[in-house]
Short mmCIF file of C-alpha atoms and ligand atoms in Angstrom, two decimals:
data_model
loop_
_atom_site.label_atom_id
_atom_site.label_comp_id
_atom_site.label_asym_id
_atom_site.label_seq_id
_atom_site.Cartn_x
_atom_site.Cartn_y
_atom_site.Cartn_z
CA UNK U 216 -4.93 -21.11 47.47
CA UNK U 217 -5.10 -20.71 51.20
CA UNK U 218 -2.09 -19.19 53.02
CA UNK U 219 -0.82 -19.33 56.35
CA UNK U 220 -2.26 -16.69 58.55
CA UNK U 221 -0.53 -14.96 61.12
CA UNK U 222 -2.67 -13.40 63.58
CA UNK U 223 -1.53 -10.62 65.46
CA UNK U 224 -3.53 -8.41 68.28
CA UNK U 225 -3.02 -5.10 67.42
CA UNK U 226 -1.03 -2.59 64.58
CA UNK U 227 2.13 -2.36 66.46
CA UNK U 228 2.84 -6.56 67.05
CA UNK U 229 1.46 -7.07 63.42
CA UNK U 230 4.26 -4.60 61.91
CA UNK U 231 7.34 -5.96 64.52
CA UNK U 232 5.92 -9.56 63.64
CA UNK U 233 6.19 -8.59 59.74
CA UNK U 234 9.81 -6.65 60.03
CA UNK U 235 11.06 -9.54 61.96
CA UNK U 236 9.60 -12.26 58.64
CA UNK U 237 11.60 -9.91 56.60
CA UNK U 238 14.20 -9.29 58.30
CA UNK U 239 14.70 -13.42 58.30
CA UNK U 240 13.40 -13.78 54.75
CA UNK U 241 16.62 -10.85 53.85
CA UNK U 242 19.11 -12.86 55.74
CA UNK U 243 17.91 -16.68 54.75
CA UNK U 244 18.60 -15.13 51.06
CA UNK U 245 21.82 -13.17 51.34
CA UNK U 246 22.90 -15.92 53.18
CA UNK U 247 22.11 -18.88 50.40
CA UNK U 248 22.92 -16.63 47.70
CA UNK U 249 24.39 -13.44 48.61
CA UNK U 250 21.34 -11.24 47.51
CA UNK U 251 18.03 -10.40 48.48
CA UNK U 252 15.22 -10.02 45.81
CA UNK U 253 12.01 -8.09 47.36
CA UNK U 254 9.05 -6.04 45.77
CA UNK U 255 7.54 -3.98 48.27
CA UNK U 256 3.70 -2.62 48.11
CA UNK U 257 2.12 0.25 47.97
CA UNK U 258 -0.88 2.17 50.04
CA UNK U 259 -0.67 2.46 53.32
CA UNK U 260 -0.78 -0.52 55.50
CA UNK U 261 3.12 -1.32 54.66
CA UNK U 262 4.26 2.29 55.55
CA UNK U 263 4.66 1.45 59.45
CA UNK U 264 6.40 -1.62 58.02
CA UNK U 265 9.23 0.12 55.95
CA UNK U 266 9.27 3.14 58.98
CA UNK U 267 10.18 -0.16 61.31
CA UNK U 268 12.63 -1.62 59.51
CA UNK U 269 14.42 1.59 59.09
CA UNK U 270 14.88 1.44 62.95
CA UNK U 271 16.96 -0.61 65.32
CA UNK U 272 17.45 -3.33 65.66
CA UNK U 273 15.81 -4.61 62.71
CA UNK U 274 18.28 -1.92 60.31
CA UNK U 275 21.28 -3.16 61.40
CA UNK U 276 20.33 -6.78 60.95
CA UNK U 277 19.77 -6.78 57.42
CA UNK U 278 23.61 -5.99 55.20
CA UNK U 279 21.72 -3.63 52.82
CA UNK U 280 24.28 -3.43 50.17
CA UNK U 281 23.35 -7.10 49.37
CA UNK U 282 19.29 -5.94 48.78
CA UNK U 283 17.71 -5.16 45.72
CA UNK U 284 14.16 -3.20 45.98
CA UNK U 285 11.72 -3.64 43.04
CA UNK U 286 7.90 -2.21 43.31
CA UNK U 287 5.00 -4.51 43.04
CA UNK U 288 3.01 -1.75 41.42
CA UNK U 289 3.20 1.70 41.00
CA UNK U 290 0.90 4.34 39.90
CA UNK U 291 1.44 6.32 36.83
CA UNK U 292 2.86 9.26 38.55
CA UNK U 293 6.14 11.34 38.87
CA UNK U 294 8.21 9.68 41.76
CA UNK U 295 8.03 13.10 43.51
CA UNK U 296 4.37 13.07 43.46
CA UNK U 297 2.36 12.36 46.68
CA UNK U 298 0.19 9.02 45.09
CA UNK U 299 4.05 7.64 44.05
CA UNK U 300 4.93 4.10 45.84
CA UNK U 301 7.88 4.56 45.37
CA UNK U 302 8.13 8.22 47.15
CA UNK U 303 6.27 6.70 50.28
CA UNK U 304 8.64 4.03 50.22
CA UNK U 305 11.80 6.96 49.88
CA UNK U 306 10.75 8.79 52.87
CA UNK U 307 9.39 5.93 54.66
CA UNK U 308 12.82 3.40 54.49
CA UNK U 309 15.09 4.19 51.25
CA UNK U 310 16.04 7.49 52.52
CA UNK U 311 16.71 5.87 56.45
CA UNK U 312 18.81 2.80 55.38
CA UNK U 313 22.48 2.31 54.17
CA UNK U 314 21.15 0.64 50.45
CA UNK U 315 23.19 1.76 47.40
CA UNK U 316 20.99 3.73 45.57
CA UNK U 317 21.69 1.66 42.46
CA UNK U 318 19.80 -1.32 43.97
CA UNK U 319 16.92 0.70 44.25
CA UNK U 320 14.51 -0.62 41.00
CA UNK U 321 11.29 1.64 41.05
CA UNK U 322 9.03 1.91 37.86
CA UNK U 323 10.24 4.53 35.56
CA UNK U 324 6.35 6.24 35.44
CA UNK U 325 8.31 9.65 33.70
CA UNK U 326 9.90 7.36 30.78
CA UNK U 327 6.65 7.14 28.66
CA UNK U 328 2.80 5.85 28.99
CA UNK U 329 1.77 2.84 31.39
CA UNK U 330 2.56 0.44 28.68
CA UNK U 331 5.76 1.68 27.99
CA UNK U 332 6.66 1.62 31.09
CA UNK U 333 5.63 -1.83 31.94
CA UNK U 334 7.55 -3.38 29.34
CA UNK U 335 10.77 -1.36 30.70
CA UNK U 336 10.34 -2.54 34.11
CA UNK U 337 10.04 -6.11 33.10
CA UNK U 338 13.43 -5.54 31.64
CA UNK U 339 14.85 -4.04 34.50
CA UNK U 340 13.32 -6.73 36.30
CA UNK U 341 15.28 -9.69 33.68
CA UNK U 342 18.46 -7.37 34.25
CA UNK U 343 19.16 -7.68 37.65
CA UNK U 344 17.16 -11.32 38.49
CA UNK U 345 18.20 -12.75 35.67
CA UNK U 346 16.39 -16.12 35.60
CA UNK U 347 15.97 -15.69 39.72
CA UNK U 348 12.84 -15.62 41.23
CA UNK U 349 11.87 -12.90 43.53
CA UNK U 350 13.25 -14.08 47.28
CA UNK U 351 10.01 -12.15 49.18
CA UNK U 352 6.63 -10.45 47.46
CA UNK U 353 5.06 -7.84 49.99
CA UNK U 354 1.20 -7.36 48.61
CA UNK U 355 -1.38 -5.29 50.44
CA UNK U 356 -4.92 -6.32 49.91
CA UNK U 357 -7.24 -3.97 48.56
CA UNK U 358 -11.17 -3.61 50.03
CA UNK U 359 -12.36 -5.18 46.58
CA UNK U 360 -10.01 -8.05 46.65
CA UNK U 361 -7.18 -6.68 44.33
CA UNK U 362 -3.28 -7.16 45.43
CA UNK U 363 -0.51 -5.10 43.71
CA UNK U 364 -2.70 -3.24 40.70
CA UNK U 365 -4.66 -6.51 39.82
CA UNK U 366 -7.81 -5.57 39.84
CA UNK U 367 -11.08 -7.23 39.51
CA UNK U 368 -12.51 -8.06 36.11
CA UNK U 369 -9.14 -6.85 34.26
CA UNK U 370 -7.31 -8.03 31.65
CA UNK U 371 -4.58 -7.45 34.12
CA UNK U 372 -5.07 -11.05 35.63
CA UNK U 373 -4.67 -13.17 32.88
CA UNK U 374 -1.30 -11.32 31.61
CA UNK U 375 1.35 -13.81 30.99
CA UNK U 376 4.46 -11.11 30.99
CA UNK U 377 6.49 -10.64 34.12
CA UNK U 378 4.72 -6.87 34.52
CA UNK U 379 1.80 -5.38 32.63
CA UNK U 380 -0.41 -2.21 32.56
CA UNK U 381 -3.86 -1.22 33.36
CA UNK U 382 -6.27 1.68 33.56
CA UNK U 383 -7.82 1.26 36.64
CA UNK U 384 -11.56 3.26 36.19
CA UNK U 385 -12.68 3.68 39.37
CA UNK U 386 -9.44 5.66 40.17
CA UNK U 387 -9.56 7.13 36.73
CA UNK U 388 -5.60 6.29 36.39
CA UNK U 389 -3.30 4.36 34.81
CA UNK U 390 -1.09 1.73 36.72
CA UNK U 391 1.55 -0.80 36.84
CA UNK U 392 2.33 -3.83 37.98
CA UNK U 393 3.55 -7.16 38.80
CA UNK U 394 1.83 -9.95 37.53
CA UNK U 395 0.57 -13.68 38.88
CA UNK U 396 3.41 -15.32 36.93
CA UNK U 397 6.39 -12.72 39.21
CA UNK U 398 4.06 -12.89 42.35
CA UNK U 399 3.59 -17.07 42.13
CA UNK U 400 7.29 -17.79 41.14
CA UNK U 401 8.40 -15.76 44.43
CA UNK U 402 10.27 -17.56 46.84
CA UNK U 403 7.77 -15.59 49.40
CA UNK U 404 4.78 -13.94 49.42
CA UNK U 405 3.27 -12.02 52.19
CA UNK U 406 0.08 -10.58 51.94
CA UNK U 407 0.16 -7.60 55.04
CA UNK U 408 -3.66 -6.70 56.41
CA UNK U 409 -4.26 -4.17 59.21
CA UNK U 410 -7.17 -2.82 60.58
CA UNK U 411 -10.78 -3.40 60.77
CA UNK U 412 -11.82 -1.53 57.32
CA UNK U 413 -10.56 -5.22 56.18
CA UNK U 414 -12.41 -7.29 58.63
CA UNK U 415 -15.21 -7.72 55.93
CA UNK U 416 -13.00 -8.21 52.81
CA UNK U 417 -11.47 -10.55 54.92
CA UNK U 418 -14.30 -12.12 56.39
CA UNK U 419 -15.83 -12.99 52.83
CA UNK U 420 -12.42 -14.89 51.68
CA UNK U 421 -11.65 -16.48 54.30
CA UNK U 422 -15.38 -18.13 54.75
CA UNK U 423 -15.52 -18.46 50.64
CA UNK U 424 -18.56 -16.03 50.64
CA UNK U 425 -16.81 -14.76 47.49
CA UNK U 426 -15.14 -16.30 45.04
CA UNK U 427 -12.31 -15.49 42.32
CA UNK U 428 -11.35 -12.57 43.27
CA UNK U 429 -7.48 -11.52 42.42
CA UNK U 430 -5.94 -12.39 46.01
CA UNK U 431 -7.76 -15.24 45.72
CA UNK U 432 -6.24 -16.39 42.23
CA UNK U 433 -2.71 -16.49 43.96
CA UNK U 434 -0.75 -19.89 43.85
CA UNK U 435 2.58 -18.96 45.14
CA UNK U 436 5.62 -21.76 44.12
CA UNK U 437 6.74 -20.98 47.96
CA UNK U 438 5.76 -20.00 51.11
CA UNK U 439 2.93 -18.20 51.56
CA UNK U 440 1.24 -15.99 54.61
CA UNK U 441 -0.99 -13.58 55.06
CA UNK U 442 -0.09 -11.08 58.35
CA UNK U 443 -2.85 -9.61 59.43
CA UNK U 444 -4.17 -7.77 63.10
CA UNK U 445 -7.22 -8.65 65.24
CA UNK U 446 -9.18 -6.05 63.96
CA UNK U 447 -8.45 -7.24 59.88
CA UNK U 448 -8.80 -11.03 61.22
CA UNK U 449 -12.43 -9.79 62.76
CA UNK U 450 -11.21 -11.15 66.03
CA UNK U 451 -12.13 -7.84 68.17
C1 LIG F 692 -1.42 0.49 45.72
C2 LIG F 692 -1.13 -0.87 46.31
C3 LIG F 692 -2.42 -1.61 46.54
C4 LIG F 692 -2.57 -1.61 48.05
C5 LIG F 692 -3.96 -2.02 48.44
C6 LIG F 692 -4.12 -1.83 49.95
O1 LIG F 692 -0.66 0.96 44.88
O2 LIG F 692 -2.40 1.11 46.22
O3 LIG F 692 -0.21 -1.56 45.74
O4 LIG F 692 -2.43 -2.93 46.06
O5 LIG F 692 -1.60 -2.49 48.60
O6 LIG F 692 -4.89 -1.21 47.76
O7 LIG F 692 -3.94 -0.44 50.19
P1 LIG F 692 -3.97 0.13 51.68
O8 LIG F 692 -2.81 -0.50 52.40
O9 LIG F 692 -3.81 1.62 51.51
O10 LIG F 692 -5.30 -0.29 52.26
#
């Protein structure tokens, strides 16, 4: 399915462009129905996002006691450890903005093995959404196509459960991780590409050099965009 790009010309427009979608996506929601559903990625690219909207004025614009953070993926780690999601997204946002910390939803990686842990999550997830979808889905996008921890050639893809659980060989760990049913039923997905490391990943999707691949097998129910740079876009 092809989304709606956004084309930005350099790292710093492509992150204020991407604060200021979620900063309407938060409001839209809380505003409709007094809460604000979002899992956030992992990696890198979304750091300077979660940095930014720890910052004015974008902090102040969003009532943070009406926001609920879940985690697209997360690797099988302690939460203190430095490959945790969720402890880039603590000291990049969580720890800079007014949320309670009870609407904080990362994966519980230290309450038993990856699929353990996936099947808790997916209950955390029923808990608080209830039937809900998710309002906004941040995904990076991986050099070999993946988005959240779906990864090529995985069983992964064709899970039908909310979450599910992988062992992901060529980083010799176990993950979890959102699944195409939670991603599609989103009210929003944004798929958030910087730099020119992604220009050829990129490149091959968007000219259908490659086929199949996981960010490719998306259908999102709603709105769908992918926010990327110049230098990701190939537009140097
Ligand atoms: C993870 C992410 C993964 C990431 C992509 C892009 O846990 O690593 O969820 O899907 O978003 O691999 O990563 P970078 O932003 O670091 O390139």
């Amino acid at each position: 399915m092809k989304a709606e790009q956004k084309i930005l010309a350099d790292a710093a427009s492509l992150i204020e462009a991407a604060a200021e979608q979620f900063v309407s996506a938060a409001r839209s929601a809380i505003a409709k129905r007094g809460v604000f559903y979002v899992a956030l990625a992992g990696g890198s690219t979304p750091k300077g996002l979660y940095q930014k909207l720890a910052t004015s004025p974008y902090v102040e614009q969003i009532d943070w006691t009406r926001v609920h953070l879940f985690f697209g993926d997360e690797r099988c780690v302690l939460p203190s450890h430095d490959e945790s999601n969720f402890k880039m997204v603590r000291e990049a946002m969580i720890d800079h903005v007014p949320i309670p910390q009870e609407n904080v939803h990362r994966m519980p990686t230290e309450e038993g093995v990856a699929p353990e842990v996936a099947i808790r999550y997916c209950r955390i997830m029923k808990k608080i959404l209830q039937e809900q979808p998710l309002d906004l889905v941040l995904l990076g996008l991986g050099p070999d196509g993946h988005i959240a921890s779906l990864f090529p050639d995985t069983a992964a893809l064709d899970a039908t459960t909310k979450t599910t659980s992988l062992y992901v060989e060529k980083f010799e760990s176990w993950r979890v991780t959102i699944t195409y049913p939670t991603i599609n039923a989103a009210r929003q997905v944004i798929v958030f590409i910087a730099g020119e490391a992604k220009a050829e990943i990129v490149r091959d999707i968007t000219t259908d050099a490659v086929q199949g691949l996981p960010v490719q097998r998306l259908a999102p129910q709603g709105e769908y965009y992918w926010f990327m740079d110049k230098a990701a876009a190939g537009q140097q």
